[in-house]
Coordinates of C-alpha atoms and ligand atoms in Angstrom, one line a residue:
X458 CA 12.2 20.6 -59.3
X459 CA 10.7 20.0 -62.9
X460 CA 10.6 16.3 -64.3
X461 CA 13.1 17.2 -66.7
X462 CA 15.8 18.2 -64.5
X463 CA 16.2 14.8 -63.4
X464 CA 16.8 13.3 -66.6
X465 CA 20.8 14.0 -67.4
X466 CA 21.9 14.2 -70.6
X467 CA 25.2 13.3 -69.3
X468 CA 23.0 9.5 -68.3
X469 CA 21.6 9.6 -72.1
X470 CA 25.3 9.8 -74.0
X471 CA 27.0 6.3 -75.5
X472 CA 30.5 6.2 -76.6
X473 CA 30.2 6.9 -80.2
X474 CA 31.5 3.4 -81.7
X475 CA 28.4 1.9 -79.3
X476 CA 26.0 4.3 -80.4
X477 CA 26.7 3.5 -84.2
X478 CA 26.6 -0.2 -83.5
X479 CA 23.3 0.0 -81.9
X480 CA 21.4 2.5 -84.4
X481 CA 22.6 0.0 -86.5
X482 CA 21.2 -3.2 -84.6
X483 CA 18.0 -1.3 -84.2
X484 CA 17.4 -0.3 -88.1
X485 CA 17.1 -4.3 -88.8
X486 CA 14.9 -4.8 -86.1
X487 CA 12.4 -1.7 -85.8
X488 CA 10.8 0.6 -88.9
X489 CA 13.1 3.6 -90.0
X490 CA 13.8 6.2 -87.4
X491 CA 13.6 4.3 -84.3
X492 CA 16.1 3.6 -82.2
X493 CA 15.9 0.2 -80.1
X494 CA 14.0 1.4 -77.1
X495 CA 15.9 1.3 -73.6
X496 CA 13.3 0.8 -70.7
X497 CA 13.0 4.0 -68.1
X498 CA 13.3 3.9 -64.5
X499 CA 9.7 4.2 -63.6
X500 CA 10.9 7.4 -61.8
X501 CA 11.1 8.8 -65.6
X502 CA 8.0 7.4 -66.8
X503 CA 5.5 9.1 -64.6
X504 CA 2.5 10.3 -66.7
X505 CA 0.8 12.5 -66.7
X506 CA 4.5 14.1 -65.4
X507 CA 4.0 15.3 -61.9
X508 CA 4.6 19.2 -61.3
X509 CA 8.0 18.4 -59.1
X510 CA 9.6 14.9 -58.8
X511 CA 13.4 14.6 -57.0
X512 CA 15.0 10.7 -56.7
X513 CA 16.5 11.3 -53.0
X514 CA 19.2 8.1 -53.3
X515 CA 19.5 5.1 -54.8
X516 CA 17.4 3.3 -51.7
X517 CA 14.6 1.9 -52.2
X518 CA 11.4 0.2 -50.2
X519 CA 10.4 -3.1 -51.1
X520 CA 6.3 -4.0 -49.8
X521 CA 6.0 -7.4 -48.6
X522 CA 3.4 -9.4 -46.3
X523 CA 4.7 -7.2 -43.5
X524 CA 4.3 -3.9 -45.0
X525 CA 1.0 -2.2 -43.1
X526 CA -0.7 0.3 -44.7
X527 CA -1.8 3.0 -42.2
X528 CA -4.2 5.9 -41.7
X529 CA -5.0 8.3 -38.6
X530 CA -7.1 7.2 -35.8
X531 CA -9.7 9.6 -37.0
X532 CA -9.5 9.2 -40.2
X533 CA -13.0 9.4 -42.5
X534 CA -14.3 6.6 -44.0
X535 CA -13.7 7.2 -47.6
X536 CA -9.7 7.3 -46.7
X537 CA -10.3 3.6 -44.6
X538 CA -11.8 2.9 -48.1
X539 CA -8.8 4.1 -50.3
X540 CA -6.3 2.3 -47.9
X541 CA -8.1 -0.7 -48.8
X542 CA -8.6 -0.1 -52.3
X543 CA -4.7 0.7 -52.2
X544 CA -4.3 -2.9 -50.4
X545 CA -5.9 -4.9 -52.9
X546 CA -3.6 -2.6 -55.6
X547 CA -1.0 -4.4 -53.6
X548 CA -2.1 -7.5 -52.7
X549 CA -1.1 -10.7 -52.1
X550 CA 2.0 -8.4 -50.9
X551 CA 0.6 -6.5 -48.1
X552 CA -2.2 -9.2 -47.1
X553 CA -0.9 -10.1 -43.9
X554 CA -0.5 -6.3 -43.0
X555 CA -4.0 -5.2 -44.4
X556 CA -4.8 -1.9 -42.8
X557 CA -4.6 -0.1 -39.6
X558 CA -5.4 2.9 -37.6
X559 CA -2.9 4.3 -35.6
X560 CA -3.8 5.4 -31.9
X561 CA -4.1 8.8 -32.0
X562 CA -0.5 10.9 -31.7
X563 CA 1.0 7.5 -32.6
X564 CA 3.9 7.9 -35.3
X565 CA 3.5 5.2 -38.3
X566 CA 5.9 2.5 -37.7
X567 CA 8.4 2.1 -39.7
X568 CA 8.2 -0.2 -43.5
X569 CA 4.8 0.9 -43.0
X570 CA 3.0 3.0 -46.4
X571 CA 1.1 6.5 -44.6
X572 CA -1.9 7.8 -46.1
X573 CA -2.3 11.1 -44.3
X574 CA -5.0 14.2 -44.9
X575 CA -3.3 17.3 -43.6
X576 CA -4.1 20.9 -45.2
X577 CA -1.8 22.0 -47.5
X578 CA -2.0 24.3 -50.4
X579 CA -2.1 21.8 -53.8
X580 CA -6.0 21.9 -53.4
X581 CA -8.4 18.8 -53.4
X582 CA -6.7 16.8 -55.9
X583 CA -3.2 17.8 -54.9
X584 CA -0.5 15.7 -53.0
X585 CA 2.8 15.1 -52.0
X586 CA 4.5 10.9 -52.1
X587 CA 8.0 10.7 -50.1
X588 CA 9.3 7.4 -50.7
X589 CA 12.9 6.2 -48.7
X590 CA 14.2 2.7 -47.3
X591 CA 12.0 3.5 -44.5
X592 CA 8.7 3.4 -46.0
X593 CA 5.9 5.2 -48.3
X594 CA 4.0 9.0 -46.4
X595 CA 1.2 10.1 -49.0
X596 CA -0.1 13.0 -47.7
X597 CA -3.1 15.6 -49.2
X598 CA -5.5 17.9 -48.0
X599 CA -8.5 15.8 -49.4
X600 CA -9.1 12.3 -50.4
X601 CA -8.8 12.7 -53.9
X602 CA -5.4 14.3 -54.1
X603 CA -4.2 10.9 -51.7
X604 CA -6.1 8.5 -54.5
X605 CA -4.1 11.0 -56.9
X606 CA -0.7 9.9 -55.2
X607 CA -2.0 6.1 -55.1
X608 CA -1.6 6.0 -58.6
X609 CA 1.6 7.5 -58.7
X610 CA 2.6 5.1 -56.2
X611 CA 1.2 2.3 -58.6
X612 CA 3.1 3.6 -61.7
X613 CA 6.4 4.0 -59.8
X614 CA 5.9 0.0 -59.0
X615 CA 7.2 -3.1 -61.4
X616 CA 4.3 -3.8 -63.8
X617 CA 3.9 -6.9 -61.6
X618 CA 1.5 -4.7 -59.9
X619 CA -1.0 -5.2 -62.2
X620 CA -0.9 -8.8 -62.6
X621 CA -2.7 -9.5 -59.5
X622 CA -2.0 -13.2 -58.9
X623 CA 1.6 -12.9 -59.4
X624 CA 3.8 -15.0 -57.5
X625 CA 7.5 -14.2 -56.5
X626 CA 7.1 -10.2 -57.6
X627 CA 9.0 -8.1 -56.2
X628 CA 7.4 -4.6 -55.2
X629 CA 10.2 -1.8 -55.4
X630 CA 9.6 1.6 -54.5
X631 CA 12.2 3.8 -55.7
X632 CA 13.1 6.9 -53.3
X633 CA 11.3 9.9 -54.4
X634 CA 9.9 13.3 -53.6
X635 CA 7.0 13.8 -55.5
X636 CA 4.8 17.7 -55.1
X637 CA 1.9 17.5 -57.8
X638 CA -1.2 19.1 -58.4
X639 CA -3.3 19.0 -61.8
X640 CA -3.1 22.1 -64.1
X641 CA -6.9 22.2 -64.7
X642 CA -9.8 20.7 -62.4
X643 CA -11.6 19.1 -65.5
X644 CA -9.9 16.0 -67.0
X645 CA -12.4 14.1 -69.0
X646 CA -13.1 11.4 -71.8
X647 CA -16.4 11.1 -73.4
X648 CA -17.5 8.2 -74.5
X649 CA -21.0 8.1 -76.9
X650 CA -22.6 4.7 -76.1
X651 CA -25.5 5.7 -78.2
X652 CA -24.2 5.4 -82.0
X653 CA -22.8 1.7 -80.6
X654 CA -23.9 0.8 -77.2
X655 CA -21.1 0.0 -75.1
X656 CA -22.0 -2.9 -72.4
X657 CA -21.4 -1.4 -68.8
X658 CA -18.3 -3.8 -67.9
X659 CA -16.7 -2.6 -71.0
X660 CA -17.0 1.0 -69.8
X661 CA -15.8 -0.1 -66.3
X662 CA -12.7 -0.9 -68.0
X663 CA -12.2 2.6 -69.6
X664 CA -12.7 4.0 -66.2
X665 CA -10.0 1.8 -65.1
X666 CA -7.8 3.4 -67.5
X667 CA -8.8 6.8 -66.8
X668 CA -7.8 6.8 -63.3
X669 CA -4.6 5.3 -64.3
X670 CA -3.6 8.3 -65.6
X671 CA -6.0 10.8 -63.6
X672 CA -8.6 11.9 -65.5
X673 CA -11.7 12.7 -63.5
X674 CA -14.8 13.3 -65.6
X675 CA -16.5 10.2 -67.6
X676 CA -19.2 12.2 -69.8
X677 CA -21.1 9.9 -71.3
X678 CA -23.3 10.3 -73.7
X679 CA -26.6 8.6 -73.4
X680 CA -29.1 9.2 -76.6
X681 CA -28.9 10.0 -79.9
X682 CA -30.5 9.7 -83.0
X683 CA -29.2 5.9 -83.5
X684 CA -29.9 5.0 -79.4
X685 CA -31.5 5.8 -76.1
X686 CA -29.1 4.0 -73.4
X687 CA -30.8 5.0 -70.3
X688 CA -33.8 3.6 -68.4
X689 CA -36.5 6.5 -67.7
X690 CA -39.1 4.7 -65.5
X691 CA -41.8 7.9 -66.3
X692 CA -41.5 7.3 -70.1
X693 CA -40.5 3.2 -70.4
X694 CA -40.7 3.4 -74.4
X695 CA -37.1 6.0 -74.4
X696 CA -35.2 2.9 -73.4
X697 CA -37.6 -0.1 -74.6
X698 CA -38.3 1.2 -78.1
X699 CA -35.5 3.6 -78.3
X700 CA -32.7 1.4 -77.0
X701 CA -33.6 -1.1 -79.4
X702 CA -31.2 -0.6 -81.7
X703 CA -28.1 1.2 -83.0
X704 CA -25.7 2.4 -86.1
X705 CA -26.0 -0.2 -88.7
X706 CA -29.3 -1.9 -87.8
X707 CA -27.7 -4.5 -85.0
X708 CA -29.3 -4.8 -81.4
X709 CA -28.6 -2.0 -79.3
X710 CA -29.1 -1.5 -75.3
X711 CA -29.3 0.5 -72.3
X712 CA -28.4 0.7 -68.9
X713 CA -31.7 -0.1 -66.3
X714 CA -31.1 2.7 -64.0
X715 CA -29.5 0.4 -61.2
X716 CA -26.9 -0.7 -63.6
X717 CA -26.2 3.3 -64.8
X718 CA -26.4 3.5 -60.6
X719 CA -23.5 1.0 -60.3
X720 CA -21.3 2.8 -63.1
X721 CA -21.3 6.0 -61.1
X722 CA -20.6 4.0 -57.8
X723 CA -17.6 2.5 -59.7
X724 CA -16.3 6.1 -60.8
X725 CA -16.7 7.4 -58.0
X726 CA -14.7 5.3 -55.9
X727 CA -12.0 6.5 -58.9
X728 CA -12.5 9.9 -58.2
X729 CA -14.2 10.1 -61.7
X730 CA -17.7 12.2 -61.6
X731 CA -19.9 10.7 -64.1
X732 CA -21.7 13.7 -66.6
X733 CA -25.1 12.3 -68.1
X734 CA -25.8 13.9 -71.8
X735 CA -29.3 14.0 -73.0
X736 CA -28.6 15.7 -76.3
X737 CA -31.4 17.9 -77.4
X738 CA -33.0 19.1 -79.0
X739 CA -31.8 17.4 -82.0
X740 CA -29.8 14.1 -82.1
X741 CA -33.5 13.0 -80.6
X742 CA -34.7 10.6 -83.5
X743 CA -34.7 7.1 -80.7
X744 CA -36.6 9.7 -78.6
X745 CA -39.0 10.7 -81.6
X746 CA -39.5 7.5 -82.3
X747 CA -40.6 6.6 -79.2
X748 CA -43.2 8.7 -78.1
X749 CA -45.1 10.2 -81.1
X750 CA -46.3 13.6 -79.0
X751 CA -42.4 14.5 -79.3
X752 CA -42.9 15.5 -82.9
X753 CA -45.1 18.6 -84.4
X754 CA -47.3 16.1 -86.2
X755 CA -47.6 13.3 -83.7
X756 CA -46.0 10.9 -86.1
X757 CA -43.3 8.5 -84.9
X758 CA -40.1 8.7 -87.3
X759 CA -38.8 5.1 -87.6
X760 CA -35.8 4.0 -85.4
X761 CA -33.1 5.3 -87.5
X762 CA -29.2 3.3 -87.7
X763 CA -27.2 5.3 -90.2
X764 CA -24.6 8.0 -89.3
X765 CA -26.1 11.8 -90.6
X766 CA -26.6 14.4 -88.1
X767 CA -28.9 17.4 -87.8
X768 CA -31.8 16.5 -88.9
X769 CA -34.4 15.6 -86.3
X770 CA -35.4 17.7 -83.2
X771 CA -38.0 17.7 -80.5
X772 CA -41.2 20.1 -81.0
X773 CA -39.3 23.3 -79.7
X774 CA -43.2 25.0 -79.0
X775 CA -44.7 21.9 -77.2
X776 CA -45.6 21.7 -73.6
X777 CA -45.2 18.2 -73.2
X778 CA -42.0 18.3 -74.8
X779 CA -40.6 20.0 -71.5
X780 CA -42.5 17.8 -69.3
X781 CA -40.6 15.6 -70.4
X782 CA -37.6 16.8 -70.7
X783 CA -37.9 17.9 -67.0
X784 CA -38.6 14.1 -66.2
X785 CA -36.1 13.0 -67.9
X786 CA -33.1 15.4 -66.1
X787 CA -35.2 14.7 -62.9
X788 CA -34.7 11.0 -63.0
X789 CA -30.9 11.6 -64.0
X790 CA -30.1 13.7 -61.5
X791 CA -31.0 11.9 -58.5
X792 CA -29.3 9.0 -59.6
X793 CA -26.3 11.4 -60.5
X794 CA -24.5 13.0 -57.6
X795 CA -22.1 14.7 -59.7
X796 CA -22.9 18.5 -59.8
X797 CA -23.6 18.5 -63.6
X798 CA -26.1 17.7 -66.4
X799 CA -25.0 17.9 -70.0
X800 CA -28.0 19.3 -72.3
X801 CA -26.2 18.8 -75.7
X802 CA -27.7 21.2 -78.0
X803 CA -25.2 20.9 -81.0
X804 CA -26.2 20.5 -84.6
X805 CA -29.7 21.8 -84.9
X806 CA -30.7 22.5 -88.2
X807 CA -34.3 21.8 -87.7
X808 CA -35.3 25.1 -85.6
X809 CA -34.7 28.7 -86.0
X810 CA -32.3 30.2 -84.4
X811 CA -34.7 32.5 -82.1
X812 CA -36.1 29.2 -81.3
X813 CA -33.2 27.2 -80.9
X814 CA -32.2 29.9 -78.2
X815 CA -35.0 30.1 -75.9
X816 CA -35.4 26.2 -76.0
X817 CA -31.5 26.1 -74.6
X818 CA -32.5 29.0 -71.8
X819 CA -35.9 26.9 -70.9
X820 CA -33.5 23.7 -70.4
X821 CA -30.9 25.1 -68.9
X822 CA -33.8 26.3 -66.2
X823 CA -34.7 23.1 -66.1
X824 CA -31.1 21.9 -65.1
X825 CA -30.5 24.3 -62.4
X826 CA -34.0 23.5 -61.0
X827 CA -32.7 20.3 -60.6
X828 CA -30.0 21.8 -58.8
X829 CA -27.3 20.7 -61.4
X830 CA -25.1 22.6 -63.4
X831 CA -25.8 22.9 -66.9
X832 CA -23.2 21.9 -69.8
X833 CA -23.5 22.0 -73.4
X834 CA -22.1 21.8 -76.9
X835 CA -20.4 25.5 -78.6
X836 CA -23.8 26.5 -79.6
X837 CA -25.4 27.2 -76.8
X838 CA -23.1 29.8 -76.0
X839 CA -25.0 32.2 -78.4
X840 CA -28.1 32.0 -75.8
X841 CA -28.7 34.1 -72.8
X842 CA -26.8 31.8 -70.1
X843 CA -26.1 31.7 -66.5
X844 CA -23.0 32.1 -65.6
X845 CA -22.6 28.4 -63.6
X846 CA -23.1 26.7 -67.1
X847 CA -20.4 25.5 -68.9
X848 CA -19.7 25.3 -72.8
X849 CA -18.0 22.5 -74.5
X850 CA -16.6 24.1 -77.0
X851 CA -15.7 21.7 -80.3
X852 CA -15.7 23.6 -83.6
X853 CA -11.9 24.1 -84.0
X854 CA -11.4 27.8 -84.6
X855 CA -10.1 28.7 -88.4
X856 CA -7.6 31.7 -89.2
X857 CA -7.8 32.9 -85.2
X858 CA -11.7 33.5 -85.8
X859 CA -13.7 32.1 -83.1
X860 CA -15.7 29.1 -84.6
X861 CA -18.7 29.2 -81.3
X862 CA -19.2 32.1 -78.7
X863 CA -17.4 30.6 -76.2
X864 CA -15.6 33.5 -75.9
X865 CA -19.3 35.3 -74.8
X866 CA -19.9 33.0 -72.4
X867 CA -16.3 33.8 -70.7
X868 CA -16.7 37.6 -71.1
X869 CA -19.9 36.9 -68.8
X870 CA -18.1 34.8 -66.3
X871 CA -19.1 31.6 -67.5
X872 CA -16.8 28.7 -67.5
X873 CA -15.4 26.6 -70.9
X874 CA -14.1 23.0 -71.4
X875 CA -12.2 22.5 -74.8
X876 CA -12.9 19.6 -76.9
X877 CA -11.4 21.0 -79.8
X878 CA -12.1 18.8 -82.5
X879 CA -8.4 18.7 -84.3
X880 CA -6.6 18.0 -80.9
X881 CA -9.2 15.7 -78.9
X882 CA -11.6 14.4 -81.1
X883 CA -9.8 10.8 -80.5
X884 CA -12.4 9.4 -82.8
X885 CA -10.5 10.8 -85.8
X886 CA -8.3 8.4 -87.8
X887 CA -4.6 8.3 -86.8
X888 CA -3.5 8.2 -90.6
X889 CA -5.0 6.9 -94.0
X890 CA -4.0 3.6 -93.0
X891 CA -6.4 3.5 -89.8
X892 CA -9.6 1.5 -90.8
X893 CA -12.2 2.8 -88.1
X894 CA -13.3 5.9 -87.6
X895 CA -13.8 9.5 -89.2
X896 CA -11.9 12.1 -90.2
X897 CA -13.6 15.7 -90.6
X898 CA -11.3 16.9 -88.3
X899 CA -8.2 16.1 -89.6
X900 CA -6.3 12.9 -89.1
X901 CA -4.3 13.0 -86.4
X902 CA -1.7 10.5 -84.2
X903 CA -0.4 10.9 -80.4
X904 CA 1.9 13.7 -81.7
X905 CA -0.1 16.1 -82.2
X906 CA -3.2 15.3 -79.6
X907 CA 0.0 16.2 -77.3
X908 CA 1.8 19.5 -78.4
X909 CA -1.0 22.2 -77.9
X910 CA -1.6 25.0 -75.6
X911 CA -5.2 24.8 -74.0
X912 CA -4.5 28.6 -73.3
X913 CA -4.5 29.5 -76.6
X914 CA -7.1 27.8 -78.3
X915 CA -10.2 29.7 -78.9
X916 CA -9.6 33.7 -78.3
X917 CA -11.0 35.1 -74.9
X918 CA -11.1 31.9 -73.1
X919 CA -7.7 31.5 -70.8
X920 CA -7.1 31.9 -67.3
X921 CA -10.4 31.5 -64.9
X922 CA -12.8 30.8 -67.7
X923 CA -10.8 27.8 -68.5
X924 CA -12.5 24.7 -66.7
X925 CA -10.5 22.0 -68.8
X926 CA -10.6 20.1 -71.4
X927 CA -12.1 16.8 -72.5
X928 CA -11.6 14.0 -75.0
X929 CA -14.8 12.6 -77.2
X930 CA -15.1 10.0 -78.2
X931 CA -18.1 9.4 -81.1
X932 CA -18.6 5.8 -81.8
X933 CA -20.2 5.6 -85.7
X934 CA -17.9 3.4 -86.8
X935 CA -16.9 1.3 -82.8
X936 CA -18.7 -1.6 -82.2
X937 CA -16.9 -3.5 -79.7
X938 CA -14.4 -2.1 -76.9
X939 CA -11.3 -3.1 -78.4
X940 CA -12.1 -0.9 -81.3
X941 CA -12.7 2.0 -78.8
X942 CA -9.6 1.4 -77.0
X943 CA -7.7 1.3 -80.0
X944 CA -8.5 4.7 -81.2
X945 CA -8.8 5.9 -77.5
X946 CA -4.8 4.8 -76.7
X947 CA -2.6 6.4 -76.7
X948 CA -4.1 9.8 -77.7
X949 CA -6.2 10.0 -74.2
X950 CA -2.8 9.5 -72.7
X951 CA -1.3 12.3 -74.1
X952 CA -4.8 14.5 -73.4
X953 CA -4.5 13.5 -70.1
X954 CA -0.9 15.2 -69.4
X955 CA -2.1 18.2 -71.5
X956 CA -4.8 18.6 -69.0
X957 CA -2.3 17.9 -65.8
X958 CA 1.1 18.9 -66.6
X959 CA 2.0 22.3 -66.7
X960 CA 2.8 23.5 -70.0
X961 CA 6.5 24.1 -69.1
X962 CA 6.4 20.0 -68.5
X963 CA 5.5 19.4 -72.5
X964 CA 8.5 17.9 -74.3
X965 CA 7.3 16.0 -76.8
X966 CA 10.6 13.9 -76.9
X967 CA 10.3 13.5 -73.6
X968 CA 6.9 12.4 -73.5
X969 CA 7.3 9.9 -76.3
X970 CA 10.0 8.3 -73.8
X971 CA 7.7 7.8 -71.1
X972 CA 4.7 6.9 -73.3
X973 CA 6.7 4.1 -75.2
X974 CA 7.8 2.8 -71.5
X975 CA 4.3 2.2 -70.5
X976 CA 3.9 0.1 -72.9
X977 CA 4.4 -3.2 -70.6
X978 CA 1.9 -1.5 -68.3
X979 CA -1.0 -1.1 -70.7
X980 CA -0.4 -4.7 -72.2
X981 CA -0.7 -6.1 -68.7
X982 CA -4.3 -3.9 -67.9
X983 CA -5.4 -5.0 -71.2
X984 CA -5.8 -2.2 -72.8
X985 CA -6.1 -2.7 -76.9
X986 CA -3.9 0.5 -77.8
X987 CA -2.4 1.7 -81.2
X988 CA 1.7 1.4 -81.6
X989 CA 1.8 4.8 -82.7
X990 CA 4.7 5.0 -85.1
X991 CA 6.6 7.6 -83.3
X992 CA 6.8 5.8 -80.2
X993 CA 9.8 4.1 -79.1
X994 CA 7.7 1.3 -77.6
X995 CA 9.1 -1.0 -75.2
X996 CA 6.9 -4.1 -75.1
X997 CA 8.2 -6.2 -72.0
Ligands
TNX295 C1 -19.8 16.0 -84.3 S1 -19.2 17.1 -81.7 C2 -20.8 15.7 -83.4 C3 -21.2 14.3 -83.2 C4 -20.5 13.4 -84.2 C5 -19.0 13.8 -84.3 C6 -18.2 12.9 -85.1 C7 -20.7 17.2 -81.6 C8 -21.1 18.0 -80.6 N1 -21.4 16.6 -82.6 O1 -22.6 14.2 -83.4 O2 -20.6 12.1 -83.7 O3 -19.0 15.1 -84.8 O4 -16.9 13.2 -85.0

């Protein structure tokens, strides 16, 4: 049953003289147009909406210092791990009943919350949550799809949930049938820590937020012309020299390679694979001006903090140039177990296009021969490319006309992820009033980062060729993390059901309902977000 059958209209009509009174009431208190928001059961304020959801009776569970949390005798490790991840979600509740292992054939006891793998057919990210009086059964056929229903569980819970040292909270499960399984396999958020460095704590937290809502790709994108953020212990200068700095001439950063060790740890045990970027070969001026035998004429540009694009790039004909370059993705990838490297390869104007080509084919060689799979930017389409890598399409299309040759690259087998600039660029302004940020894209608020068709993007690419789709976010004008939070929420919010939710699930009204009742949730995680105007927002 869809999310929206649950949701009577019948529940949603007043008795007119009460309805006037209130609209009334609410146009002194709130802007024009908004109706004084009513909080949701949390059963109606699911994102990203699962594909079925039924409320089985007005029962409920309630988790206390009794509730156990139990897995199969034989269960693997990384479910023992969950289980307790899920008890500290829960804690001081369940402390006293921590977590246990049943003896094998032994039925969970009863009050108990069951985290079971069986096979079933929602895939690896899949589950199914059936919540009565009697207790909480996740159950998936891999790990991820349990995590998956964790944080169902979590947003079906009072926002006391998230304030870990509460006292006297009470825990209620409602009782539900929940079937879900994500529309696409690729979920992401970008995030570029290389125009503004962004501490590794501070992208922690965005990770946290992400698996809130069940993303599962952090790409992050490690150098640019302002910023090299990562530790290369083969060529010390990238990070040293290169990492000095960033946009606007402050002190920049980078992460040693123990600390960008740790962030991928930390996703992981989200469910969030990590996807280094090494953009080349332009966007390279921190590398240029790091090691002078990058550049045609062995001359060091300076370290550069302003915000243009396009105009540096690594000696396309130079041996050494892919020496490094195949030390670089070398050292990456073995701190990276993720299955992919992202090559960049946007905005070059500083090499011909024959040129530009056969330096993306000699990469992407490079990438596969470090046994990753090779992503990059719409341009690289137009080269000859295996069919494993994956384009990142941006340019939004114009007039129907394909803006890259994504479409090639599908036509050959290959596999897309959209990022169309107008939709999921969520470092666009939300309006004129919005202070941060750019706006070559179009301005845009939650709105319209919601009501779009991933199907129907770019011509050729649907179906199998569709991987998923991804939010960037380019940090020329972020400094701090509130700033990237703020233009990150709510829009990643609304990316994130696009890329879950079948498109039969998208009601915008609907949607804004939910969104607006999260509110209380993302104030209590911390999260800096934007009160989009067209959100009935409920703040406590
Ligand atoms: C385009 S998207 C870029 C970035 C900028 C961004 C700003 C892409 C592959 N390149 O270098 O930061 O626009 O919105």
């Amino acid at each position: 049953m869809r999310l929206r059958s649950i949701v009577s209209p019948r529940a949603l009509r007043l008795p007119l003289f009460a309805g006037l009174v209130l609209a009334v009431a609410a146009c002194h208190r709130a802007p024009r147009g908004r109706l004084a928001p009513r909080p949701l059961p949390s059963t109606q304020a699911l994102i990203p909406a699962p594909l079925g959801l039924r409320v089985v009776s007005s029962d409920s569970f309630i988790i206390t210092d009794s509730t156990r949390i139990v897995i199969a005798a034989d269960a693997a490790p990384d479910v023992e791990r969950l289980a307790g991840q899920l008890s500290a979600m829960l804690a001081p509740a369940t402390s006293v009943g921590g977590v246990s292992r049943l003896a094998p054939g032994e039925a969970p006891p009863p009050r108990s919350i069951s985290l079971q793998v069986a096979p079933d057919t929602l895939g690896d990210e899949g589950y199914t949550l059936s919540a009565d009086g009697n207790g909480v059964v996740i159950r998936a056929g891999a790990t991820h799809g349990l995590f998956n229903g964790t944080q169902t569980l979590r947003q079906l819970l009072p926002v006391s949930v998230e304030h870990r040292a509460a006292v006297r909270r009470v825990l209620v499960v409602p009782a539900v049938q929940v079937t879900d399984r994500p529309r696409y396999a690729w979920r992401g958020a970008m995030l570029d820590v290389a125009r503004h460095f962004l501490p590794a704590d501070d992208v922690k937290r965005y990770i946290d937020a992400m698996a809130l809502f069940k993303l599962n790709r952090l790409h992050l994108h490690l150098s640019d012309d302002q910023g090299w953020r990562i530790e290369i212990t083969s060529w010390p200068n990238l990070a040293r020299t290169g990492g000095r700095t960033q946009v606007g001439g402050m002190a920049g950063g980078y992460y040693t390679q123990a600390q960008y060790a740790d962030l991928v740890a930390y996703a992981a045990e989200r469910f969030i694979t990590v996807v280094p970027e090494i953009d080349m070969p332009g966007h390279t001026n921190a590398a240029l001006a790091s090691y002078p035998e990058l550049n045609c004429d062995d001359v060091a540009p300076p370290l550069y903090t302003g915000i243009k694009v396009g105009f540096s790039a690594l000696c396309a004909s130079r041996d050494t140039v892919y020496r490094f370059i195949d030390d670089v993705v070398r050292e990456i990838s073995a701190l990276t177990p993720g299955a992919y490297f992202h090559m960049g390869g946007d905005e070059v104007e500083k090499l011909g296009h024959e040129e530009y080509l056969r330096f993306v084919e000699r990469v992407e060689g490079i990438v596969r021969a470090h046994g990753k799979r090779a992503i990059g930017w719409g341009e690289i389409a137009a080269a000859r490319l295996d069919p494993s890598s994956v384009v990142q399409h941006w340019r939004p299309a114009r007039n129907g006309k394909p803006s890259d040759s994504s479409h090639v690259h599908a036509a050959r087998g290959g596999q897309v992820i959209l990022s169309p600039g107008n939709r999921t660029y969520i470092d666009m302004k939300y309006d004129s009033s919005t202070t941060l940020c750019l706006g070559w894209a179009g301005l845009f608020d939650v709105r319209y980062a919601y009501e779009w068709d991933p199907e129907t993007v770019t011509p050729g690419v649907s179906g199998r060729s569709l991987l998923g789709i991804e939010a960037p976010l380019w940090s020329e004008t972020l400094e701090r993390r509130t700033d990237f939070e703020y233009l990150a929420f709510p829009r990643l919010i609304a990316l994130a059901e696009v890329g879950w939710s079948p498109q039969s699930a998208g009601n915008w009204k609907n949607f804004r309902d939910r969104l607006g009742s999260n509110a209380p949730r993302l104030s209590a995680v911390g999260i800096n977000f934007h009160r989009s105007r067209d959100i009935p927002w409920r703040e406590q």
